[in-house]
mmCIF file of C-alpha atoms in Angstrom:
data_model
loop_
_atom_site.group_PDB
_atom_site.id
_atom_site.type_symbol
_atom_site.label_atom_id
_atom_site.label_comp_id
_atom_site.label_asym_id
_atom_site.label_seq_id
_atom_site.Cartn_x
_atom_site.Cartn_y
_atom_site.Cartn_z
ATOM 1 C CA MET B 567 109.921 93.718 106.235
ATOM 2 C CA ILE B 568 110.035 96.044 103.258
ATOM 3 C CA GLN B 569 109.281 94.922 99.724
ATOM 4 C CA CYS B 570 109.874 96.857 96.576
ATOM 5 C CA SER B 571 108.244 95.951 93.313
ATOM 6 C CA SER B 572 110.380 95.501 90.236
ATOM 7 C CA ASP B 573 108.916 98.828 89.125
ATOM 8 C CA LYS B 574 111.242 101.398 90.713
ATOM 9 C CA LYS B 575 108.390 103.900 90.835
ATOM 10 C CA THR B 576 106.301 101.995 93.407
ATOM 11 C CA LYS B 577 107.297 100.954 96.926
ATOM 12 C CA ILE B 578 105.088 98.945 99.274
ATOM 13 C CA GLU B 579 105.814 98.382 102.953
ATOM 14 C CA ASN B 580 104.379 95.315 104.691
ATOM 15 C CA LYS B 581 103.742 95.662 108.414
ATOM 16 C CA VAL B 582 102.609 92.928 110.766
ATOM 17 C CA ILE B 583 99.913 94.096 113.168
ATOM 18 C CA ASP B 584 98.385 91.569 115.596
ATOM 19 C CA GLY B 585 99.739 88.709 113.492
ATOM 20 C CA LYS B 586 98.160 89.994 110.263
ATOM 21 C CA ALA B 587 100.074 91.445 107.358
ATOM 22 C CA SER B 588 98.858 94.752 106.014
ATOM 23 C CA GLU B 589 100.137 96.671 103.033
ATOM 24 C CA GLN B 590 100.768 100.353 103.367
ATOM 25 C CA ILE B 591 101.487 102.342 100.277
ATOM 26 C CA ILE B 592 104.456 104.556 100.978
ATOM 27 C CA MET B 593 104.956 106.093 97.593
ATOM 28 C CA THR B 594 102.909 105.649 94.451
ATOM 29 C CA LYS B 595 103.836 106.663 90.969
ATOM 30 C CA GLY B 596 102.985 105.142 87.666
ATOM 31 C CA PHE B 597 99.223 104.850 88.079
ATOM 32 C CA PRO B 598 96.325 106.558 86.334
ATOM 33 C CA LYS B 599 94.005 108.521 88.624
ATOM 34 C CA PHE B 600 90.413 109.707 88.230
ATOM 35 C CA GLU B 601 89.411 113.271 89.045
ATOM 36 C CA PHE B 602 85.607 113.425 88.826
ATOM 37 C CA THR B 603 83.661 116.685 88.730
ATOM 38 C CA LYS B 604 81.131 114.851 90.959
ATOM 39 C CA GLU B 605 80.750 111.321 92.359
ATOM 40 C CA LEU B 606 77.109 111.656 93.427
ATOM 41 C CA HIS B 607 74.170 112.693 91.262
ATOM 42 C CA LYS B 608 70.785 113.492 92.820
ATOM 43 C CA PHE B 609 67.944 113.255 90.320
ATOM 44 C CA GLY B 610 65.545 114.569 92.953
ATOM 45 C CA GLU B 611 61.852 113.787 92.599
ATOM 46 C CA ILE B 612 60.864 111.868 89.461
ATOM 47 C CA SER B 613 57.678 110.142 88.303
ATOM 48 C CA ALA B 614 57.310 106.358 88.386
ATOM 49 C CA GLY B 615 58.212 104.955 84.973
ATOM 50 C CA GLU B 616 60.393 107.922 84.059
ATOM 51 C CA ILE B 617 63.855 107.270 82.582
ATOM 52 C CA VAL B 618 66.520 109.773 83.643
ATOM 53 C CA VAL B 619 70.109 110.173 82.472
ATOM 54 C CA CYS B 620 73.216 111.836 83.884
ATOM 55 C CA ASP B 621 76.904 112.014 83.009
ATOM 56 C CA PHE B 622 79.860 111.661 85.354
ATOM 57 C CA PHE B 623 82.734 113.653 83.837
ATOM 58 C CA PHE B 624 86.324 112.881 84.784
ATOM 59 C CA LYS B 625 89.922 113.651 83.913
ATOM 60 C CA ASN B 626 92.923 111.326 84.101
ATOM 61 C CA ILE B 627 95.298 113.206 86.406
ATOM 62 C CA GLY B 628 97.598 110.213 86.881
ATOM 63 C CA SER B 629 100.857 109.309 85.197
ATOM 64 C CA LYS B 630 99.652 106.473 82.927
ATOM 65 C CA ASP B 631 96.736 105.894 80.561
ATOM 66 C CA LEU B 632 93.463 105.115 82.352
ATOM 67 C CA VAL B 633 91.617 101.976 81.279
ATOM 68 C CA ILE B 634 88.052 101.256 82.404
ATOM 69 C CA LYS B 635 87.868 97.464 82.307
ATOM 70 C CA ASN B 636 84.215 97.101 83.289
ATOM 71 C CA ILE B 637 81.386 98.901 85.066
ATOM 72 C CA GLU B 638 78.782 97.165 87.224
ATOM 73 C CA THR B 639 75.576 98.598 88.660
ATOM 74 C CA SER B 640 73.826 97.597 91.861
ATOM 75 C CA CYS B 641 70.504 97.102 90.055
ATOM 76 C CA GLY B 642 69.212 96.024 86.659
ATOM 77 C CA CYS B 643 67.274 99.301 86.514
ATOM 78 C CA THR B 644 70.550 101.166 85.975
ATOM 79 C CA ALA B 645 72.547 101.044 82.727
ATOM 80 C CA VAL B 646 75.899 102.600 81.834
ATOM 81 C CA LYS B 647 77.775 103.617 78.696
ATOM 82 C CA TRP B 648 81.394 104.663 78.367
ATOM 83 C CA ASP B 649 84.112 104.977 75.754
ATOM 84 C CA LYS B 650 86.133 101.751 75.822
ATOM 85 C CA LYS B 651 89.327 103.455 74.616
ATOM 86 C CA PRO B 652 92.078 104.276 77.152
ATOM 87 C CA VAL B 653 91.990 107.822 78.530
ATOM 88 C CA ALA B 654 95.420 109.391 78.053
ATOM 89 C CA ILE B 655 97.180 111.417 80.739
ATOM 90 C CA GLY B 656 95.460 114.800 81.060
ATOM 91 C CA GLU B 657 92.524 113.770 78.867
ATOM 92 C CA GLU B 658 88.850 113.916 79.854
ATOM 93 C CA SER B 659 85.972 111.515 79.305
ATOM 94 C CA HIS B 660 82.646 110.616 80.884
ATOM 95 C CA ILE B 661 80.410 107.776 82.014
ATOM 96 C CA THR B 662 76.713 108.008 81.102
ATOM 97 C CA VAL B 663 74.260 106.518 83.601
ATOM 98 C CA GLU B 664 70.598 105.804 82.816
ATOM 99 C CA PHE B 665 68.091 105.009 85.580
ATOM 100 C CA ASP B 666 64.727 103.447 84.674
ATOM 101 C CA SER B 667 62.265 104.026 87.514
ATOM 102 C CA LYS B 668 59.643 101.596 86.161
ATOM 103 C CA GLY B 669 58.435 99.460 89.077
ATOM 104 C CA ARG B 670 60.403 101.543 91.612
ATOM 105 C CA TYR B 671 58.898 103.689 94.355
ATOM 106 C CA GLY B 672 60.287 105.827 97.130
ATOM 107 C CA LYS B 673 63.916 106.675 97.785
ATOM 108 C CA GLN B 674 66.345 105.026 95.370
ATOM 109 C CA TYR B 675 70.095 104.706 95.995
ATOM 110 C CA LYS B 676 72.136 103.034 93.241
ATOM 111 C CA VAL B 677 75.873 102.341 93.198
ATOM 112 C CA ILE B 678 77.923 102.223 90.014
ATOM 113 C CA THR B 679 81.264 100.425 90.449
ATOM 114 C CA VAL B 680 83.976 101.262 87.930
ATOM 115 C CA PHE B 681 86.702 98.612 87.534
ATOM 116 C CA CYS B 682 89.895 100.208 86.264
ATOM 117 C CA ASN B 683 93.684 100.163 86.335
ATOM 118 C CA THR B 684 94.063 102.793 89.080
ATOM 119 C CA LEU B 685 95.957 102.146 92.325
ATOM 120 C CA TYR B 686 92.874 100.807 94.124
ATOM 121 C CA GLY B 687 91.293 99.155 91.072
ATOM 122 C CA THR B 688 87.737 100.439 91.606
ATOM 123 C CA LYS B 689 85.812 103.678 91.938
ATOM 124 C CA GLU B 690 82.229 104.006 93.161
ATOM 125 C CA LEU B 691 79.726 106.517 91.832
ATOM 126 C CA VAL B 692 76.225 107.001 93.258
ATOM 127 C CA ILE B 693 72.864 108.149 91.933
ATOM 128 C CA THR B 694 69.780 108.868 94.028
ATOM 129 C CA ALA B 695 66.161 109.618 93.208
ATOM 130 C CA GLN B 696 62.812 109.947 94.940
ATOM 131 C CA VAL B 697 60.273 108.089 92.789
ATOM 132 C CA LYS B 698 56.648 109.270 93.132
#
């Protein structure tokens, strides 16, 4: 069975495998797309109680404006800031991440989940640190 959305720019094929339907994207157009300069930031060794900050820079290389709907972190020790305005095609922006190591010790691995209007709807960024 093949289904086409009402948007002529996107086609989705449904295949049945072992009785389960799966969607396979055949052709995608009409979506924004992130291009990050990095998706992982290693703070390295930091002192307990230290607050460290990094930026994740990106460009919208898709064919529609990019909208970040929300950003969630895997821990309350991590905070994020971003410009709430849509990022136009070809434009650049960034997400600022702040990690507070107070009460943390040892290896830290934190995930930042970006909810957006891209094809897959989310993007994960990661920060790591070794707290001494």
